PDB file of C-alpha atoms and ligand atoms in Angstrom:
ATOM      1  CA  MET A   1     -76.937 -25.001  19.053  1.00 51.00           C
ATOM      2  CA  THR A   2     -73.205 -25.028  19.469  1.00 53.00           C
ATOM      3  CA  VAL A   3     -71.173 -22.190  18.038  1.00 53.00           C
ATOM      4  CA  SER A   4     -67.593 -22.988  17.005  1.00 51.00           C
ATOM      5  CA  PRO A   5     -65.069 -20.985  18.969  1.00 52.00           C
ATOM      6  CA  PRO A   6     -62.875 -18.484  17.150  1.00 57.00           C
ATOM      7  CA  ALA A   7     -59.523 -19.823  15.889  1.00 66.00           C
ATOM      8  CA  GLU A   8     -57.461 -20.197  19.031  1.00 86.00           C
ATOM      9  CA  VAL A   9     -53.728 -20.074  19.443  1.00 92.00           C
ATOM     10  CA  LEU A  10     -51.885 -23.359  19.836  1.00 92.00           C
ATOM     11  CA  ASP A  11     -52.823 -25.287  22.936  1.00 90.00           C
ATOM     12  CA  PRO A  12     -49.669 -26.802  24.472  1.00 87.00           C
ATOM     13  CA  ALA A  13     -51.731 -29.671  25.855  1.00 85.00           C
ATOM     14  CA  THR A  14     -53.099 -30.835  22.516  1.00 88.00           C
ATOM     15  CA  ASP A  15     -51.277 -29.169  19.618  1.00 93.00           C
ATOM     16  CA  VAL A  16     -47.913 -30.005  18.090  1.00 96.00           C
ATOM     17  CA  PRO A  17     -45.493 -27.214  19.116  1.00 97.00           C
ATOM     18  CA  LEU A  18     -43.958 -25.128  16.355  1.00 98.00           C
ATOM     19  CA  SER A  19     -40.415 -26.406  17.001  1.00 98.00           C
ATOM     20  CA  VAL A  20     -41.561 -30.002  16.581  1.00 98.00           C
ATOM     21  CA  ALA A  21     -43.624 -29.174  13.495  1.00 98.00           C
ATOM     22  CA  LEU A  22     -40.592 -27.426  12.001  1.00 98.00           C
ATOM     23  CA  ARG A  23     -38.265 -30.329  12.641  1.00 98.00           C
ATOM     24  CA  THR A  24     -40.601 -32.964  11.251  1.00 98.00           C
ATOM     25  CA  GLY A  25     -41.911 -30.754   8.453  1.00 98.00           C
ATOM     26  CA  THR A  26     -38.432 -30.002   7.083  1.00 98.00           C
ATOM     27  CA  ARG A  27     -36.831 -33.404   7.670  1.00 98.00           C
ATOM     28  CA  ASP A  28     -36.831 -34.367   3.991  1.00 98.00           C
ATOM     29  CA  ASP A  29     -35.625 -30.903   2.945  1.00 98.00           C
ATOM     30  CA  HIS A  30     -32.783 -31.184   5.447  1.00 98.00           C
ATOM     31  CA  ALA A  31     -31.727 -34.568   4.115  1.00 98.00           C
ATOM     32  CA  ALA A  32     -31.768 -33.175   0.566  1.00 97.00           C
ATOM     33  CA  ALA A  33     -29.659 -30.134   1.590  1.00 96.00           C
ATOM     34  CA  GLU A  34     -27.116 -32.392   3.293  1.00 96.00           C
ATOM     35  CA  ARG A  35     -26.908 -34.548   0.173  1.00 97.00           C
ATOM     36  CA  SER A  36     -26.442 -31.639  -2.256  1.00 97.00           C
ATOM     37  CA  ALA A  37     -23.298 -31.929  -4.378  1.00 98.00           C
ATOM     38  CA  PHE A  38     -21.881 -28.655  -3.094  1.00 98.00           C
ATOM     39  CA  VAL A  39     -22.246 -29.669   0.571  1.00 98.00           C
ATOM     40  CA  GLU A  40     -20.860 -33.149  -0.123  1.00 97.00           C
ATOM     41  CA  HIS A  41     -17.766 -31.669  -1.778  1.00 98.00           C
ATOM     42  CA  LEU A  42     -17.396 -29.118   1.032  1.00 97.00           C
ATOM     43  CA  VAL A  43     -17.511 -31.870   3.651  1.00 97.00           C
ATOM     44  CA  GLY A  44     -15.420 -34.313   1.610  1.00 96.00           C
ATOM     45  CA  GLY A  45     -12.557 -31.910   0.979  1.00 96.00           C
ATOM     46  CA  THR A  46     -12.903 -31.905  -2.808  1.00 97.00           C
ATOM     47  CA  LEU A  47     -14.136 -28.332  -3.073  1.00 97.00           C
ATOM     48  CA  PRO A  48     -11.490 -25.748  -3.976  1.00 97.00           C
ATOM     49  CA  LEU A  49     -11.002 -22.986  -1.410  1.00 97.00           C
ATOM     50  CA  ALA A  50     -12.569 -20.551  -3.911  1.00 98.00           C
ATOM     51  CA  GLY A  51     -15.844 -22.468  -3.531  1.00 98.00           C
ATOM     52  CA  TYR A  52     -15.860 -21.958   0.221  1.00 98.00           C
ATOM     53  CA  VAL A  53     -14.971 -18.275  -0.220  1.00 98.00           C
ATOM     54  CA  ASP A  54     -17.879 -17.913  -2.655  1.00 98.00           C
ATOM     55  CA  LEU A  55     -20.201 -19.533  -0.110  1.00 98.00           C
ATOM     56  CA  ALA A  56     -19.085 -16.923   2.440  1.00 98.00           C
ATOM     57  CA  ALA A  57     -19.735 -14.142  -0.084  1.00 98.00           C
ATOM     58  CA  GLN A  58     -23.276 -15.398  -0.781  1.00 98.00           C
ATOM     59  CA  GLN A  59     -23.920 -15.816   2.934  1.00 98.00           C
ATOM     60  CA  HIS A  60     -22.859 -12.200   3.420  1.00 98.00           C
ATOM     61  CA  ALA A  61     -25.758 -11.061   1.228  1.00 98.00           C
ATOM     62  CA  VAL A  62     -28.223 -13.499   2.809  1.00 99.00           C
ATOM     63  CA  TYR A  63     -27.377 -12.650   6.423  1.00 99.00           C
ATOM     64  CA  THR A  64     -27.313  -8.929   5.676  1.00 99.00           C
ATOM     65  CA  ALA A  65     -30.945  -9.261   4.558  1.00 99.00           C
ATOM     66  CA  LEU A  66     -31.925 -11.633   7.398  1.00 99.00           C
ATOM     67  CA  GLU A  67     -30.336  -9.481  10.087  1.00 99.00           C
ATOM     68  CA  ALA A  68     -31.771  -6.257   8.641  1.00 98.00           C
ATOM     69  CA  ALA A  69     -35.209  -7.876   8.937  1.00 98.00           C
ATOM     70  CA  GLY A  70     -34.416  -8.842  12.547  1.00 98.00           C
ATOM     71  CA  ASP A  71     -33.349  -5.259  13.299  1.00 98.00           C
ATOM     72  CA  ARG A  72     -36.607  -3.928  11.844  1.00 98.00           C
ATOM     73  CA  LEU A  73     -38.632  -6.320  14.019  1.00 98.00           C
ATOM     74  CA  VAL A  74     -36.710  -5.223  17.119  1.00 98.00           C
ATOM     75  CA  ALA A  75     -37.246  -1.538  16.219  1.00 98.00           C
ATOM     76  CA  ALA A  76     -40.969  -2.206  15.807  1.00 98.00           C
ATOM     77  CA  GLY A  77     -41.092  -4.107  19.108  1.00 98.00           C
ATOM     78  CA  THR A  78     -42.420  -7.197  17.321  1.00 97.00           C
ATOM     79  CA  ASP A  79     -39.432  -9.561  17.373  1.00 98.00           C
ATOM     80  CA  GLY A  80     -41.066 -12.073  19.705  1.00 97.00           C
ATOM     81  CA  GLY A  81     -37.789 -12.568  21.596  1.00 98.00           C
ATOM     82  CA  LEU A  82     -36.344 -14.334  18.555  1.00 98.00           C
ATOM     83  CA  VAL A  83     -33.628 -11.816  17.662  1.00 98.00           C
ATOM     84  CA  PHE A  84     -30.452 -12.534  19.628  1.00 98.00           C
ATOM     85  CA  SER A  85     -27.327 -10.380  19.403  1.00 98.00           C
ATOM     86  CA  GLU A  86     -25.319 -13.579  20.077  1.00 98.00           C
ATOM     87  CA  LEU A  87     -26.424 -14.932  16.702  1.00 98.00           C
ATOM     88  CA  VAL A  88     -25.509 -11.939  14.523  1.00 98.00           C
ATOM     89  CA  ARG A  89     -23.271 -13.239  11.708  1.00 98.00           C
ATOM     90  CA  VAL A  90     -22.550 -10.310   9.383  1.00 98.00           C
ATOM     91  CA  PRO A  91     -19.449  -8.990  11.230  1.00 98.00           C
ATOM     92  CA  ALA A  92     -17.968 -12.515  11.375  1.00 98.00           C
ATOM     93  CA  ILE A  93     -18.568 -13.076   7.650  1.00 98.00           C
ATOM     94  CA  GLU A  94     -16.943  -9.724   6.862  1.00 98.00           C
ATOM     95  CA  ALA A  95     -13.902 -10.664   8.969  1.00 98.00           C
ATOM     96  CA  ASP A  96     -13.708 -14.041   7.185  1.00 98.00           C
ATOM     97  CA  LEU A  97     -13.860 -12.441   3.739  1.00 98.00           C
ATOM     98  CA  ALA A  98     -11.234  -9.848   4.682  1.00 98.00           C
ATOM     99  CA  HIS A  99      -8.978 -12.675   5.882  1.00 98.00           C
ATOM    100  CA  LEU A 100      -9.563 -14.818   2.793  1.00 98.00           C
ATOM    101  CA  LEU A 101      -9.586 -12.131   0.065  1.00 98.00           C
ATOM    102  CA  GLY A 102      -8.038  -9.029   1.634  1.00 98.00           C
ATOM    103  CA  ASP A 103      -9.494  -5.688   2.617  1.00 98.00           C
ATOM    104  CA  ASP A 104     -10.859  -5.053  -0.879  1.00 98.00           C
ATOM    105  CA  TRP A 105     -12.984  -8.221  -0.727  1.00 98.00           C
ATOM    106  CA  ARG A 106     -16.142  -6.312  -1.687  1.00 98.00           C
ATOM    107  CA  ALA A 107     -14.642  -5.589  -5.111  1.00 98.00           C
ATOM    108  CA  GLN A 108     -13.900  -9.296  -5.627  1.00 98.00           C
ATOM    109  CA  VAL A 109     -17.269 -10.885  -4.896  1.00 98.00           C
ATOM    110  CA  ARG A 110     -20.515 -11.032  -6.879  1.00 98.00           C
ATOM    111  CA  GLU A 111     -24.018 -12.165  -6.061  1.00 98.00           C
ATOM    112  CA  LEU A 112     -25.239 -15.381  -7.692  1.00 98.00           C
ATOM    113  CA  PRO A 113     -28.810 -15.459  -9.099  1.00 98.00           C
ATOM    114  CA  ALA A 114     -30.041 -17.801  -6.333  1.00 98.00           C
ATOM    115  CA  THR A 115     -28.684 -15.385  -3.737  1.00 99.00           C
ATOM    116  CA  THR A 116     -30.576 -12.509  -5.323  1.00 98.00           C
ATOM    117  CA  ALA A 117     -33.773 -14.582  -5.161  1.00 99.00           C
ATOM    118  CA  TYR A 118     -33.114 -15.523  -1.502  1.00 99.00           C
ATOM    119  CA  VAL A 119     -32.454 -11.900  -0.541  1.00 99.00           C
ATOM    120  CA  ALA A 120     -35.637 -10.816  -2.353  1.00 98.00           C
ATOM    121  CA  ARG A 121     -37.689 -13.368  -0.409  1.00 99.00           C
ATOM    122  CA  LEU A 122     -36.229 -12.148   2.890  1.00 98.00           C
ATOM    123  CA  ALA A 123     -37.045  -8.549   1.962  1.00 98.00           C
ATOM    124  CA  GLU A 124     -40.584  -9.617   1.032  1.00 98.00           C
ATOM    125  CA  VAL A 125     -41.520 -11.623   4.133  1.00 98.00           C
ATOM    126  CA  GLY A 126     -38.971 -10.613   6.779  1.00 98.00           C
ATOM    127  CA  ASP A 127     -41.160  -7.994   8.465  1.00 98.00           C
ATOM    128  CA  ASP A 128     -43.730 -10.626   9.344  1.00 97.00           C
ATOM    129  CA  LEU A 129     -42.598 -12.323  12.573  1.00 98.00           C
ATOM    130  CA  PRO A 130     -43.847 -15.858  11.786  1.00 98.00           C
ATOM    131  CA  ARG A 131     -42.144 -15.865   8.411  1.00 98.00           C
ATOM    132  CA  TYR A 132     -39.009 -14.218   9.791  1.00 98.00           C
ATOM    133  CA  ALA A 133     -39.009 -17.046  12.372  1.00 98.00           C
ATOM    134  CA  ALA A 134     -39.081 -19.636   9.579  1.00 98.00           C
ATOM    135  CA  HIS A 135     -36.039 -18.137   7.890  1.00 98.00           C
ATOM    136  CA  ALA A 136     -34.104 -17.465  11.106  1.00 99.00           C
ATOM    137  CA  TYR A 137     -34.787 -21.030  12.309  1.00 98.00           C
ATOM    138  CA  THR A 138     -33.538 -22.533   9.051  1.00 98.00           C
ATOM    139  CA  ARG A 139     -30.263 -20.652   9.095  1.00 98.00           C
ATOM    140  CA  TYR A 140     -29.342 -20.145  12.734  1.00 98.00           C
ATOM    141  CA  LEU A 141     -30.312 -23.567  14.100  1.00 98.00           C
ATOM    142  CA  GLY A 142     -28.506 -25.051  11.113  1.00 98.00           C
ATOM    143  CA  ASP A 143     -25.370 -23.008  11.839  1.00 98.00           C
ATOM    144  CA  LEU A 144     -25.494 -24.095  15.489  1.00 98.00           C
ATOM    145  CA  SER A 145     -25.911 -27.755  14.436  1.00 97.00           C
ATOM    146  CA  GLY A 146     -24.522 -29.063  11.139  1.00 95.00           C
ATOM    147  CA  GLY A 147     -22.552 -25.823  10.748  1.00 96.00           C
ATOM    148  CA  GLN A 148     -20.265 -27.026  13.497  1.00 95.00           C
ATOM    149  CA  VAL A 149     -19.495 -30.155  11.445  1.00 95.00           C
ATOM    150  CA  LEU A 150     -18.868 -28.042   8.347  1.00 96.00           C
ATOM    151  CA  LYS A 151     -16.473 -25.833  10.285  1.00 97.00           C
ATOM    152  CA  ARG A 152     -14.268 -28.755  11.327  1.00 97.00           C
ATOM    153  CA  MET A 153     -14.208 -30.099   7.777  1.00 97.00           C
ATOM    154  CA  ILE A 154     -13.345 -26.731   6.207  1.00 97.00           C
ATOM    155  CA  GLU A 155     -10.572 -26.188   8.759  1.00 97.00           C
ATOM    156  CA  ARG A 156      -9.162 -29.645   8.129  1.00 96.00           C
ATOM    157  CA  HIS A 157      -9.286 -29.501   4.340  1.00 96.00           C
ATOM    158  CA  HIS A 158      -8.054 -25.942   3.893  1.00 96.00           C
ATOM    159  CA  GLY A 159      -5.633 -25.560   6.782  1.00 95.00           C
ATOM    160  CA  LEU A 160      -7.688 -22.794   8.357  1.00 95.00           C
ATOM    161  CA  SER A 161      -8.251 -22.314  12.044  1.00 91.00           C
ATOM    162  CA  GLY A 162     -10.403 -19.571  13.522  1.00 91.00           C
ATOM    163  CA  ALA A 163      -9.646 -16.790  11.045  1.00 95.00           C
ATOM    164  CA  GLY A 164     -11.591 -17.407   7.833  1.00 97.00           C
ATOM    165  CA  VAL A 165     -14.151 -19.666   9.499  1.00 98.00           C
ATOM    166  CA  SER A 166     -15.359 -17.384  12.299  1.00 98.00           C
ATOM    167  CA  PHE A 167     -18.839 -17.527  10.758  1.00 98.00           C
ATOM    168  CA  TYR A 168     -19.220 -20.862  12.568  1.00 98.00           C
ATOM    169  CA  ASP A 169     -18.051 -19.475  15.935  1.00 98.00           C
ATOM    170  CA  PHE A 170     -20.542 -18.138  18.439  1.00 98.00           C
ATOM    171  CA  PRO A 171     -18.218 -16.772  21.134  1.00 97.00           C
ATOM    172  CA  GLN A 172     -21.068 -15.405  23.238  1.00 98.00           C
ATOM    173  CA  ILE A 173     -22.820 -18.779  23.344  1.00 98.00           C
ATOM    174  CA  HIS A 174     -20.967 -21.029  25.725  1.00 96.00           C
ATOM    175  CA  ARG A 175     -23.034 -24.168  25.301  1.00 97.00           C
ATOM    176  CA  LEU A 176     -24.865 -24.630  22.047  1.00 98.00           C
ATOM    177  CA  LYS A 177     -27.391 -27.256  23.121  1.00 98.00           C
ATOM    178  CA  PRO A 178     -29.069 -25.224  25.910  1.00 98.00           C
ATOM    179  CA  PHE A 179     -29.098 -22.191  23.634  1.00 98.00           C
ATOM    180  CA  LYS A 180     -30.876 -24.171  20.912  1.00 98.00           C
ATOM    181  CA  ASP A 181     -33.381 -25.345  23.537  1.00 98.00           C
ATOM    182  CA  VAL A 182     -34.105 -21.723  24.503  1.00 98.00           C
ATOM    183  CA  TYR A 183     -34.504 -20.842  20.824  1.00 98.00           C
ATOM    184  CA  ARG A 184     -37.030 -23.652  20.387  1.00 98.00           C
ATOM    185  CA  GLU A 185     -38.893 -22.480  23.525  1.00 98.00           C
ATOM    186  CA  ARG A 186     -39.142 -18.998  22.008  1.00 98.00           C
ATOM    187  CA  LEU A 187     -40.496 -20.487  18.784  1.00 98.00           C
ATOM    188  CA  ASP A 188     -43.059 -22.460  20.761  1.00 97.00           C
ATOM    189  CA  ALA A 189     -44.113 -19.353  22.715  1.00 97.00           C
ATOM    190  CA  LEU A 190     -45.173 -17.447  19.574  1.00 97.00           C
ATOM    191  CA  ALA A 191     -48.922 -16.898  19.689  1.00 95.00           C
ATOM    192  CA  LEU A 192     -49.959 -18.747  16.540  1.00 96.00           C
ATOM    193  CA  THR A 193     -53.074 -20.561  15.437  1.00 94.00           C
ATOM    194  CA  PRO A 194     -52.547 -24.093  14.075  1.00 95.00           C
ATOM    195  CA  ALA A 195     -53.001 -22.693  10.559  1.00 94.00           C
ATOM    196  CA  GLN A 196     -50.323 -20.038  11.163  1.00 96.00           C
ATOM    197  CA  ARG A 197     -48.006 -22.716  12.569  1.00 97.00           C
ATOM    198  CA  ASP A 198     -48.422 -24.662   9.353  1.00 96.00           C
ATOM    199  CA  GLU A 199     -47.623 -21.507   7.359  1.00 98.00           C
ATOM    200  CA  VAL A 200     -44.350 -21.129   9.283  1.00 98.00           C
ATOM    201  CA  VAL A 201     -43.421 -24.702   8.389  1.00 98.00           C
ATOM    202  CA  GLU A 202     -44.251 -23.986   4.727  1.00 98.00           C
ATOM    203  CA  GLU A 203     -42.034 -20.889   4.790  1.00 98.00           C
ATOM    204  CA  ALA A 204     -39.189 -22.904   6.366  1.00 98.00           C
ATOM    205  CA  ARG A 205     -39.532 -25.327   3.443  1.00 98.00           C
ATOM    206  CA  VAL A 206     -39.221 -22.322   1.133  1.00 98.00           C
ATOM    207  CA  ALA A 207     -36.076 -21.312   3.044  1.00 98.00           C
ATOM    208  CA  PHE A 208     -34.590 -24.793   2.604  1.00 98.00           C
ATOM    209  CA  ARG A 209     -35.403 -24.680  -1.116  1.00 98.00           C
ATOM    210  CA  LEU A 210     -33.700 -21.287  -1.420  1.00 98.00           C
ATOM    211  CA  ASN A 211     -30.624 -22.775   0.254  1.00 98.00           C
ATOM    212  CA  ARG A 212     -30.664 -25.745  -2.106  1.00 98.00           C
ATOM    213  CA  ALA A 213     -30.904 -23.413  -5.105  1.00 98.00           C
ATOM    214  CA  LEU A 214     -27.933 -21.487  -3.745  1.00 98.00           C
ATOM    215  CA  PHE A 215     -25.934 -24.703  -3.365  1.00 98.00           C
ATOM    216  CA  ALA A 216     -26.851 -25.586  -6.965  1.00 98.00           C
ATOM    217  CA  ASP A 217     -25.511 -22.236  -8.241  1.00 98.00           C
ATOM    218  CA  LEU A 218     -22.354 -22.682  -6.168  1.00 98.00           C
ATOM    219  CA  ALA A 219     -21.893 -26.231  -7.451  1.00 98.00           C
ATOM    220  CA  GLU A 220     -22.202 -25.032 -11.024  1.00 98.00           C
ATOM    221  CA  ALA A 221     -19.461 -22.490 -10.410  1.00 98.00           C
ATOM    222  CA  HIS A 222     -17.070 -24.652  -8.370  1.00 98.00           C
ATOM    223  CA  VAL A 223     -17.739 -28.394  -8.598  1.00 97.00           C
ATOM    224  CA  ARG A 224     -15.948 -30.151 -11.446  1.00 87.00           C
TER     225      ARG A 224
HETATM  226  C1  HEM B 301     -23.291 -31.529   5.938  1.00 94.03           C
HETATM  227  C2  HEM B 301     -24.296 -30.755   6.179  1.00 94.03           C
HETATM  228  C3  HEM B 301     -25.140 -30.837   7.393  1.00 94.03           C
HETATM  229  C4  HEM B 301     -25.022 -31.636   8.486  1.00 94.03           C
HETATM  230  C5  HEM B 301     -23.982 -32.693   8.783  1.00 94.03           C
HETATM  231  C6  HEM B 301     -26.117 -31.300   9.370  1.00 94.03           C
HETATM  232  C7  HEM B 301     -26.337 -31.881  10.595  1.00 94.03           C
HETATM  233  C8  HEM B 301     -27.315 -31.542  11.482  1.00 94.03           C
HETATM  234  C9  HEM B 301     -27.556 -32.168  12.752  1.00 94.03           C
HETATM  235  C10 HEM B 301     -26.723 -33.312  13.340  1.00 94.03           C
HETATM  236  C11 HEM B 301     -28.607 -31.575  13.307  1.00 94.03           C
HETATM  237  C12 HEM B 301     -29.265 -31.946  14.652  1.00 94.03           C
HETATM  238  C13 HEM B 301     -28.795 -31.063  15.765  1.00 94.03           C
HETATM  239  C14 HEM B 301     -29.659 -31.092  17.000  1.00 94.03           C
HETATM  240  O1  HEM B 301     -30.619 -31.851  17.100  1.00 94.03           O
HETATM  241  O2  HEM B 301     -29.381 -30.294  17.884  1.00 94.03           O
HETATM  242  C15 HEM B 301     -29.034 -30.545  12.399  1.00 94.03           C
HETATM  243  C16 HEM B 301     -30.068 -29.713  12.624  1.00 94.03           C
HETATM  244  C17 HEM B 301     -30.449 -28.722  11.772  1.00 94.03           C
HETATM  245  N1  HEM B 301     -29.910 -28.403  10.545  1.00 94.03           N
HETATM  246 FE1  HEM B 301     -28.437 -29.372   9.651  1.00 94.03          FE
HETATM  247  N2  HEM B 301     -26.847 -30.297   8.813  1.00 94.03           N
HETATM  248  C18 HEM B 301     -26.293 -29.992   7.601  1.00 94.03           C
HETATM  249  C19 HEM B 301     -26.727 -29.061   6.700  1.00 94.03           C
HETATM  250  C20 HEM B 301     -27.749 -28.187   6.925  1.00 94.03           C
HETATM  251  C21 HEM B 301     -28.176 -27.190   6.008  1.00 94.03           C
HETATM  252  C22 HEM B 301     -27.545 -26.917   4.647  1.00 94.03           C
HETATM  253  C23 HEM B 301     -29.222 -26.526   6.599  1.00 94.03           C
HETATM  254  C24 HEM B 301     -30.037 -25.386   6.102  1.00 94.03           C
HETATM  255  C25 HEM B 301     -29.632 -24.469   5.298  1.00 94.03           C
HETATM  256  C26 HEM B 301     -29.429 -27.125   7.897  1.00 94.03           C
HETATM  257  C27 HEM B 301     -30.393 -26.752   8.801  1.00 94.03           C
HETATM  258  C28 HEM B 301     -30.623 -27.367  10.012  1.00 94.03           C
HETATM  259  C29 HEM B 301     -31.663 -26.983  10.944  1.00 94.03           C
HETATM  260  C30 HEM B 301     -32.684 -25.889  10.764  1.00 94.03           C
HETATM  261  C31 HEM B 301     -31.554 -27.837  12.047  1.00 94.03           C
HETATM  262  C32 HEM B 301     -32.429 -27.840  13.289  1.00 94.03           C
HETATM  263  C33 HEM B 301     -33.380 -29.020  13.245  1.00 94.03           C
HETATM  264  C34 HEM B 301     -34.270 -29.009  14.480  1.00 94.03           C
HETATM  265  O3  HEM B 301     -33.868 -29.544  15.480  1.00 94.03           O
HETATM  266  O4  HEM B 301     -35.357 -28.437  14.396  1.00 94.03           O
HETATM  267  N3  HEM B 301     -28.527 -28.134   8.055  1.00 94.03           N
HETATM  268  N4  HEM B 301     -28.235 -30.543  11.294  1.00 94.03           N
END
């Protein structure tokens, strides 16, 4: 009689690595995010500056929650090598908002409902490394990829350079491509069963949906 082995972690020889599963599993969500009205107006130069400033304000709340979760994982010694100081965005967003709105920026911004929902999800799942990984992947690899396109477009359309768009600058990362490769290697090194890998992909799809909902709220406020 053969006894089935216990659920094993991913076998690199036979199983799809997490980074590949994430890319393929979120391809449609990515295309939908790129096509959202808010992003199209941001890229096309038809979004008023106030819309970009509001995006920064919402991102402040989101990254505060994401990076607090990362800090808790580091403190617990369970961050799986996925929390990088080079990626931390909150100080850059605060500098951008101070540049764009002045030192009293906190009194001028408010949280949109989709942001509140996104922050709540991060608080709910962020202490669990696989699900933290899903959210960190969705934001940071996006910022290191399409974010660089967005930066050039925002600078061009709103006459900004550096100050106000430092969110998209990673001064401690000299070459983005090798850094992204290391990030993907860290994802692939997480000890996950195939079922857990699929759960990470599902949570990344949740993260994309939360981003789309945020873009929808921002579009309602700023796209005419
Ligand atoms: C105009 C908007 C966007 C453009 C032009 C864009 C473009 C790109 C490009 C060219 C890549 C591939 C980079 C590479 O292979 O190294 C990429 C990857 C990625 N983008 Fe976007 N993107 C946009 C919006 C977004 C948004 C809104 C999100 C999520 C909130 C996002 C999340 C990601 C992620 C997670 C990856 C990594 C995919 C992977 O290799 O696993 N992107 N993006």
